[in-house]
Amino acid sequence: MGQLNKWIAIAVACCVITIGVGQTKSEAATMSDIRGHWAEQTITQMAQQGLLDGFPDGTFRPDDAVTADQFVKIVLLAFTDKFPNGERNWKTSFLQALSASNQSILKQDYRDFTFKPSTVGYWAKPYLDLASDLHFISKGQFTDYKAKLKREDVAEILYYLLKETEYLEDEVYSLKAASQFGDLQSATSRQQKFIGEAMTKGIMEGYPNGYFGVGRDVTRAEALQIITRLQTKSKRINVKNEGDAFIKVVPTKDGSYKKLIFPDQRMLDAYSMMEEAGKLRGTNYDLEETTLRLFRDADAKALAVNGATAAIRNSNEASLWLDPQFLTYGVTVRLEDGTLARNMESIRKFTDFLFGYDADIFYRHFTDTCERAAAKGVLETTTKQIGSFSVETRLEPDGKTLVFSIIHA
C-alpha cells in the first residue's frame, strides 16, 4: 500500500507540473490565488491564451514582478492566434501592420518559428532573438533579461513596438500630457519620451496618487492588463486631446509613421496641399514627416534616399516644409540652373494656398530674391510682411541654399 501511495503522489505531482507548463481553460479558471483579485478576469482570459503560465503549485502569483524575458514572450504571443491543437499562427492584422522588411524577416528568417521556448540552453532565446530582429527591443537593452521589469522599462518596449506596428504619438503633446505625473522628473528625458507614448496611447496609466510609478516593478497581473490594451484598442484608456481635430499620421525618415498634432486647420490643410504639390513632380519627390523634398530626377532621388552620408541623404533641389510647434511654413531652394523651372509649379501650389490674394506679391518677392542671391552669392537676411505672414529670407553660408521662413502673425 505504501508503494502504491508513493506512485499516486508522483502521478499527482506530474499533473500539477503539466498545469504549470500550459493552462487549460478549466485549470486557468481555478488558479488558487486569483479569486477576488482586481485582474481576475484578465488573468483568466489571458492564461487561456497561454500568454503567461501559472506555477506548479496551482498558483498564478499575480502580484509577483514580471521579468523582461517573460514580458517579451507574452508580447510576441499576444500577436498570435492559438488553435485547439496548441499550434499558433501570427494574426493577419499583425502581419499587415508590419513594414515590408519585417514581414520579410518573418516569412524568410523565421518561417519555422515554433512560438515555443527553447528546450536547449536559455528558454527565452527564440523570443528575444525574434523581438530584436523585428526592432521591438535592442540586444543590449537589458543586461539581464531575467531581471524584474520597471514601469519605465515596459514603456520603452511599448514605444519601439508601437513604432513598428502602429505609429508614434506627437512627442510634444505626449510629454505635455505625461507632465501630470508627479514623479515624471525622476525619469531620464529618454524615459519620459517612452512614458509619454505609453500614456498617450492609452496603454499605461498612473496611480491614484498622481504618480506614474517610475522605478516601480510591474506585476504579472499588470503585465497582462497592459497586453490586453495592446491587443484590443477598444480597451485602451481614452486620453483627451485638445487638438484631436487637427491630427495627421505622417511617414517618418525610418519608414514608420508618427502622429502629428497641428495647431490649427490652416496648417493641417497646408500639409495636404504640400502632398499635392509633391505629386506635380511625378515620382521625383519624397515626403518625410513635415518636409517635402523635390529632386532633379529619379537618379537624384535614389541617391538621396539611399545615401551613405547625411549630406547626400539631405540633398535635393528644393523643399517645402512645416513646423507645427512654431507655426512656421517654409520654402528652401538650391540656386542652381533649372531648379526653379522644374519646381516652380509645386512651389506656387503650396505658396498660393498659403498667401491667397497676396500670392502674387510673394511670388514676385520670391523670384526677385532668388535672382539677386544667385547673381551675387551673398544676401542680407531680411524680413518682409506679406498679408498676415512675416517672411524671413536668409542665404546659408554655402551661398547656394536660400531659405524662406513664412511665419503666421
Coordinates of C-alpha atoms in Angstrom, one line a residue:
M1 CA 0.0 0.0 0.0
G2 CA 2.9 2.4 0.9
Q3 CA 4.4 1.8 -2.6
L4 CA 1.0 2.4 -4.2
N5 CA 0.6 5.7 -2.4
K6 CA 4.1 6.7 -3.5
W7 CA 3.2 6.2 -7.2
I8 CA -0.1 8.1 -6.7
A9 CA 1.8 11.0 -5.2
I10 CA 4.2 11.1 -8.2
A11 CA 1.4 10.9 -10.7
V12 CA -0.4 13.9 -9.0
A13 CA 2.8 15.9 -8.9
C14 CA 3.3 15.3 -12.7
C15 CA -0.3 16.5 -13.3
V16 CA 0.4 19.7 -11.3
I17 CA 3.6 20.3 -13.3
T18 CA 1.7 19.9 -16.5
I19 CA -0.7 22.7 -15.4
G20 CA 2.3 25.0 -14.9
V21 CA 3.6 24.4 -18.4
G22 CA 0.3 25.3 -20.1
Q23 CA -3.0 26.1 -18.5
T24 CA -6.2 24.6 -20.0
K25 CA -9.5 26.5 -19.8
S26 CA -10.7 24.9 -16.7
E27 CA -7.3 24.9 -15.0
A28 CA -6.8 28.6 -15.7
A29 CA -10.1 29.3 -14.0
T30 CA -9.2 27.5 -10.8
M31 CA -5.8 29.1 -10.0
S32 CA -6.0 29.3 -6.3
D33 CA -4.7 32.9 -5.8
I34 CA -6.6 35.0 -8.3
R35 CA -10.2 34.8 -7.0
G36 CA -11.2 38.3 -6.0
H37 CA -8.1 39.8 -7.5
W38 CA -8.7 43.1 -9.4
A39 CA -7.3 41.4 -12.5
E40 CA -9.0 38.0 -12.1
Q41 CA -11.0 38.2 -15.4
T42 CA -7.9 39.4 -17.4
I43 CA -5.7 36.8 -15.9
T44 CA -8.2 34.0 -16.7
Q45 CA -8.7 35.2 -20.3
M46 CA -5.0 35.6 -21.0
A47 CA -4.0 32.4 -19.3
Q48 CA -6.4 30.6 -21.6
Q49 CA -4.5 32.1 -24.5
G50 CA -1.3 30.7 -23.0
L51 CA 0.4 34.1 -22.7
L52 CA 1.6 33.6 -19.1
D53 CA 1.6 30.3 -17.3
G54 CA 0.8 29.6 -13.7
F55 CA 3.1 27.7 -11.3
P56 CA 3.4 24.0 -10.5
D57 CA 1.7 24.6 -7.1
G58 CA -1.5 25.8 -8.9
T59 CA -1.0 29.5 -8.2
F60 CA -0.6 32.4 -10.6
R61 CA 1.1 34.9 -8.2
P62 CA -0.4 37.9 -9.8
D63 CA 1.4 40.4 -7.6
D64 CA 4.9 39.0 -8.3
A65 CA 7.1 41.1 -10.6
V66 CA 7.2 40.1 -14.3
T67 CA 10.7 39.6 -15.7
A68 CA 12.0 41.1 -19.0
D69 CA 12.1 37.7 -20.8
Q70 CA 8.5 36.8 -19.6
F71 CA 7.2 40.2 -20.9
V72 CA 8.9 39.8 -24.3
K73 CA 7.4 36.3 -24.7
I74 CA 3.8 37.5 -23.9
V75 CA 4.2 40.5 -26.2
L76 CA 5.0 38.2 -29.1
L77 CA 2.4 35.6 -28.3
A78 CA -0.2 38.3 -28.0
F79 CA 0.0 38.8 -31.7
T80 CA -0.8 35.2 -32.5
D81 CA -3.9 33.0 -32.7
K82 CA -3.9 29.8 -30.8
F83 CA -5.6 26.7 -32.3
P84 CA -7.3 23.8 -30.4
N85 CA -4.3 21.6 -31.1
G86 CA -2.0 24.1 -29.4
E87 CA -0.4 25.4 -32.6
R88 CA -0.1 29.1 -33.2
N89 CA 0.0 31.5 -36.2
W90 CA 0.6 35.2 -36.5
K91 CA -2.6 37.3 -36.5
T92 CA -3.3 38.6 -40.0
S93 CA -3.7 42.2 -38.6
F94 CA -0.3 42.0 -37.1
L95 CA 1.4 40.9 -40.3
Q96 CA -0.4 43.6 -42.2
A97 CA 0.8 46.2 -39.7
L98 CA 4.5 45.4 -40.1
S99 CA 6.8 47.1 -42.5
A100 CA 7.8 45.2 -45.7
S101 CA 11.2 44.4 -44.2
N102 CA 9.8 43.0 -41.0
Q103 CA 7.2 40.9 -43.0
S104 CA 10.2 39.5 -45.0
I105 CA 12.0 38.7 -41.8
L106 CA 9.1 36.6 -40.5
K107 CA 8.5 34.9 -43.9
Q108 CA 12.1 34.0 -44.5
D109 CA 14.3 34.1 -41.4
Y110 CA 11.6 32.9 -39.0
R111 CA 9.4 30.8 -41.3
D112 CA 10.0 27.8 -39.0
F113 CA 9.4 29.7 -35.8
T114 CA 7.6 27.4 -33.3
F115 CA 6.4 30.0 -30.8
K116 CA 7.8 27.7 -28.1
P117 CA 10.6 28.2 -25.6
S118 CA 14.0 26.6 -26.3
T119 CA 14.5 23.2 -24.8
V120 CA 18.3 23.6 -25.0
G121 CA 20.0 26.5 -23.3
Y122 CA 18.2 29.7 -22.3
W123 CA 14.5 29.1 -22.7
A124 CA 13.7 32.7 -23.9
K125 CA 16.3 32.9 -26.6
P126 CA 13.9 32.3 -29.5
Y127 CA 11.6 35.1 -28.3
L128 CA 14.5 37.6 -27.6
D129 CA 16.1 36.9 -31.0
L130 CA 12.9 37.5 -32.9
A131 CA 11.9 40.6 -30.9
S132 CA 15.4 42.0 -31.6
D133 CA 15.3 41.3 -35.3
L134 CA 11.9 43.0 -35.5
H135 CA 13.3 46.0 -33.7
F136 CA 10.9 45.6 -30.8
I137 CA 13.9 45.5 -28.4
S138 CA 17.7 46.0 -28.8
K139 CA 20.1 43.3 -27.9
G140 CA 21.7 45.5 -25.2
Q141 CA 18.5 46.9 -23.8
F142 CA 18.7 44.8 -20.7
T143 CA 21.9 43.5 -19.1
D144 CA 19.9 40.7 -17.6
Y145 CA 16.6 39.6 -19.2
K146 CA 15.8 37.7 -16.0
A147 CA 15.6 40.9 -14.1
K148 CA 12.3 42.4 -12.8
L149 CA 10.8 44.9 -15.2
K150 CA 10.3 48.5 -14.0
R151 CA 7.4 50.5 -15.4
E152 CA 9.7 52.7 -17.5
D153 CA 11.2 49.6 -19.0
V154 CA 7.8 48.4 -20.1
A155 CA 7.1 51.8 -21.6
E156 CA 10.4 51.6 -23.6
I157 CA 9.4 48.2 -25.1
L158 CA 5.9 49.6 -25.9
Y159 CA 7.5 52.6 -27.6
Y160 CA 9.5 50.6 -30.1
L161 CA 6.8 48.0 -30.5
L162 CA 4.2 50.7 -31.4
K163 CA 6.7 52.3 -33.7
E164 CA 6.9 49.1 -35.7
T165 CA 3.2 48.1 -35.6
E166 CA 1.2 51.3 -35.3
Y167 CA 2.6 54.8 -35.2
L168 CA 4.1 57.1 -32.6
E169 CA 2.1 59.9 -31.0
D170 CA 3.0 63.5 -31.3
E171 CA 6.0 63.8 -28.9
V172 CA 5.4 67.4 -27.9
Y173 CA 1.8 66.6 -26.9
S174 CA 2.8 63.3 -25.3
L175 CA 5.3 64.9 -23.0
K176 CA 2.9 67.6 -22.1
A177 CA 0.2 65.1 -21.2
A178 CA 2.7 63.0 -19.2
S179 CA 3.8 66.0 -17.2
Q180 CA 0.8 65.5 -15.0
F181 CA 2.7 62.6 -13.3
G182 CA 4.2 63.9 -10.1
D183 CA 7.3 61.7 -10.5
L184 CA 8.0 62.2 -14.2
Q185 CA 11.1 64.3 -13.5
S186 CA 12.7 61.4 -11.7
A187 CA 12.9 59.6 -15.1
T188 CA 15.5 60.5 -17.6
S189 CA 14.5 62.6 -20.6
R190 CA 14.7 59.4 -22.8
Q191 CA 12.4 57.5 -20.4
Q192 CA 10.0 60.4 -20.3
K193 CA 9.6 60.1 -24.0
F194 CA 8.7 56.4 -23.6
I195 CA 6.3 57.1 -20.7
G196 CA 4.5 59.9 -22.7
E197 CA 4.0 57.5 -25.6
A198 CA 2.6 54.6 -23.5
M199 CA 0.3 57.0 -21.6
T200 CA -1.0 58.9 -24.6
K201 CA -1.6 55.7 -26.5
G202 CA -3.9 54.7 -23.5
I203 CA -1.9 51.5 -22.7
M204 CA -0.4 52.6 -19.4
E205 CA -1.8 54.9 -16.8
G206 CA -0.7 56.4 -13.5
Y207 CA -1.7 55.5 -9.9
P208 CA -4.4 57.2 -7.8
N209 CA -1.7 59.2 -6.0
G210 CA -0.9 61.0 -9.3
Y211 CA 2.4 59.2 -9.9
F212 CA 3.4 57.1 -12.9
G213 CA 5.4 54.8 -10.7
V214 CA 9.0 55.4 -12.0
G215 CA 11.3 52.7 -10.6
R216 CA 8.4 50.5 -9.5
D217 CA 8.2 46.8 -10.6
V218 CA 5.5 45.7 -13.0
T219 CA 3.5 42.8 -11.6
R220 CA 2.4 39.8 -13.6
A221 CA -1.2 41.0 -13.4
E222 CA -0.3 44.5 -14.6
A223 CA 1.7 43.0 -17.5
L224 CA -1.4 41.1 -18.7
Q225 CA -3.5 44.3 -18.3
I226 CA -1.0 46.2 -20.5
I227 CA -1.0 43.4 -23.1
T228 CA -4.8 43.4 -23.2
R229 CA -4.8 47.1 -24.1
L230 CA -2.1 46.5 -26.6
Q231 CA -4.1 43.7 -28.3
T232 CA -7.5 45.4 -28.2
K233 CA -7.7 49.2 -28.9
S234 CA -11.2 49.4 -27.6
K235 CA -9.9 48.6 -24.1
R236 CA -7.3 51.4 -24.2
I237 CA -7.8 54.4 -21.9
N238 CA -9.3 57.4 -23.7
V239 CA -6.8 60.3 -23.3
K240 CA -8.4 63.6 -24.0
N241 CA -6.6 65.7 -26.6
E242 CA -7.5 69.3 -27.3
G243 CA -6.0 69.1 -30.8
D244 CA -7.9 66.0 -31.9
A245 CA -9.5 67.9 -34.8
F246 CA -6.0 68.7 -36.3
I247 CA -4.3 65.4 -36.5
K248 CA -2.4 63.7 -39.3
V249 CA -0.4 60.5 -39.2
V250 CA 2.7 61.1 -41.4
P251 CA 5.6 58.9 -42.7
T252 CA 8.9 59.2 -40.9
K253 CA 12.5 59.0 -42.1
D254 CA 13.0 55.4 -41.0
G255 CA 9.9 54.1 -42.9
S256 CA 7.5 54.0 -40.0
Y257 CA 4.8 56.5 -39.0
K258 CA 4.0 59.1 -36.3
K259 CA 1.1 61.2 -35.3
L260 CA 1.4 65.0 -35.6
I261 CA -0.9 67.5 -34.0
F262 CA -1.2 70.7 -35.9
P263 CA -2.1 73.9 -34.2
D264 CA -5.0 74.8 -36.5
Q265 CA -7.0 73.8 -39.6
R266 CA -4.9 76.1 -41.8
M267 CA -1.7 74.2 -41.2
L268 CA -3.4 70.8 -41.5
D269 CA -4.8 71.9 -44.9
A270 CA -1.4 73.2 -45.8
Y271 CA 0.1 69.8 -45.2
S272 CA -2.4 68.3 -47.6
M273 CA -1.6 70.9 -50.2
M274 CA 2.1 70.1 -49.7
E275 CA 1.3 66.5 -50.5
E276 CA -0.5 67.6 -53.7
A277 CA 2.4 69.9 -54.6
G278 CA 4.8 66.9 -54.5
K279 CA 2.7 64.9 -56.9
L280 CA 3.2 67.6 -59.5
R281 CA 6.8 66.3 -59.8
G282 CA 5.6 62.8 -60.7
T283 CA 7.7 60.4 -58.6
N284 CA 10.6 62.8 -58.1
Y285 CA 9.7 63.7 -54.5
D286 CA 9.9 62.3 -51.0
L287 CA 7.7 63.2 -48.1
E288 CA 9.1 62.6 -44.6
E289 CA 7.3 63.9 -41.5
T290 CA 6.7 67.6 -42.4
T291 CA 9.2 68.1 -45.1
L292 CA 8.6 67.5 -48.9
R293 CA 11.9 67.1 -50.8
L294 CA 11.9 67.7 -54.6
F295 CA 14.6 66.1 -56.7
R296 CA 16.0 66.8 -60.2
D297 CA 15.2 63.3 -61.4
A298 CA 14.8 59.6 -60.3
D299 CA 18.6 59.1 -60.1
A300 CA 19.0 62.1 -57.8
K301 CA 16.1 60.8 -55.6
A302 CA 17.6 57.3 -55.4
L303 CA 21.0 58.7 -54.4
A304 CA 19.5 60.8 -51.6
V305 CA 17.2 58.1 -50.3
N306 CA 20.0 55.6 -50.2
G307 CA 22.8 58.0 -49.4
A308 CA 25.7 56.8 -47.3
T309 CA 26.3 60.2 -45.7
A310 CA 23.9 62.8 -44.1
A311 CA 24.9 65.4 -46.8
I312 CA 23.9 63.0 -49.6
R313 CA 20.7 62.0 -47.9
N314 CA 19.7 65.6 -47.4
S315 CA 20.5 66.6 -51.0
N316 CA 17.5 67.9 -53.0
E317 CA 16.7 70.8 -55.3
A318 CA 14.0 72.3 -53.2
S319 CA 11.9 71.6 -50.2
L320 CA 8.5 72.6 -48.8
W321 CA 8.1 72.3 -45.1
L322 CA 6.1 73.0 -42.0
D323 CA 7.0 73.4 -38.3
P324 CA 3.8 72.9 -36.3
Q325 CA 5.4 73.7 -33.0
F326 CA 6.4 77.2 -34.1
L327 CA 3.6 78.0 -36.5
T328 CA 6.0 78.3 -39.4
Y329 CA 5.9 77.3 -43.1
G330 CA 8.9 77.3 -45.4
V331 CA 10.4 77.0 -48.8
T332 CA 14.1 76.1 -49.3
V333 CA 15.7 76.2 -52.8
R334 CA 19.2 75.4 -54.2
L335 CA 20.3 78.2 -56.5
E336 CA 21.3 76.0 -59.5
D337 CA 20.4 76.1 -63.2
G338 CA 17.0 74.6 -63.8
T339 CA 15.9 74.4 -60.1
L340 CA 13.1 77.0 -60.3
A341 CA 11.9 75.9 -63.8
R342 CA 11.5 72.3 -62.6
N343 CA 10.0 73.1 -59.2
M344 CA 8.1 76.4 -59.6
E345 CA 4.7 74.7 -60.2
S346 CA 5.0 72.8 -56.9
I347 CA 6.3 75.8 -55.0
R348 CA 3.4 78.0 -56.4
K349 CA 0.8 75.5 -55.5
F350 CA 1.9 75.5 -51.9
T351 CA 2.5 79.2 -51.5
D352 CA -0.6 80.2 -53.5
F353 CA -2.6 78.3 -50.9
L354 CA -0.8 80.0 -48.0
F355 CA -1.0 83.6 -49.2
G356 CA -4.3 83.5 -51.1
Y357 CA -4.9 87.0 -52.5
D358 CA -1.4 88.0 -51.7
A359 CA 0.2 85.1 -53.6
D360 CA 1.5 87.2 -56.5
I361 CA 3.2 89.6 -54.1
F362 CA 5.0 86.6 -52.5
Y363 CA 5.8 85.2 -56.0
R364 CA 7.5 88.5 -57.1
H365 CA 9.4 88.7 -53.8
F366 CA 10.5 85.1 -54.1
T367 CA 11.7 85.2 -57.7
D368 CA 13.4 88.6 -57.2
T369 CA 15.2 87.4 -54.1
C370 CA 16.4 84.2 -55.9
E371 CA 17.7 86.2 -58.9
R372 CA 19.7 88.6 -56.6
A373 CA 21.1 85.8 -54.4
A374 CA 22.2 83.8 -57.5
A375 CA 23.8 86.7 -59.1
K376 CA 25.8 88.0 -56.1
G377 CA 26.3 84.8 -54.0
V378 CA 25.5 86.9 -50.9
L379 CA 22.3 88.2 -49.4
E380 CA 21.4 90.1 -46.3
T381 CA 18.8 88.5 -44.1
T382 CA 15.6 90.4 -44.5
T383 CA 12.0 90.2 -43.2
K384 CA 9.0 91.3 -45.3
Q385 CA 5.4 91.5 -44.2
I386 CA 3.1 89.9 -46.8
G387 CA -0.6 89.8 -45.8
S388 CA -0.9 88.0 -42.5
F389 CA 2.6 86.4 -42.8
S390 CA 6.1 87.6 -41.9
V391 CA 8.5 86.3 -44.5
E392 CA 12.1 85.9 -43.3
T393 CA 14.7 85.3 -46.1
R394 CA 18.3 84.1 -45.5
L395 CA 21.1 82.7 -47.6
E396 CA 23.0 79.9 -46.0
P397 CA 26.8 80.2 -45.7
D398 CA 27.3 77.9 -48.8
G399 CA 25.9 80.8 -50.9
K400 CA 23.6 78.3 -52.7
T401 CA 20.8 77.5 -50.3
L402 CA 18.1 80.1 -49.9
V403 CA 15.5 79.7 -47.1
F404 CA 12.1 81.5 -46.9
S405 CA 10.6 81.1 -43.4
I406 CA 6.9 82.0 -43.5
I407 CA 5.6 82.9 -40.0
H408 CA 1.9 83.4 -39.3
A409 CA 1.5 86.6 -37.4

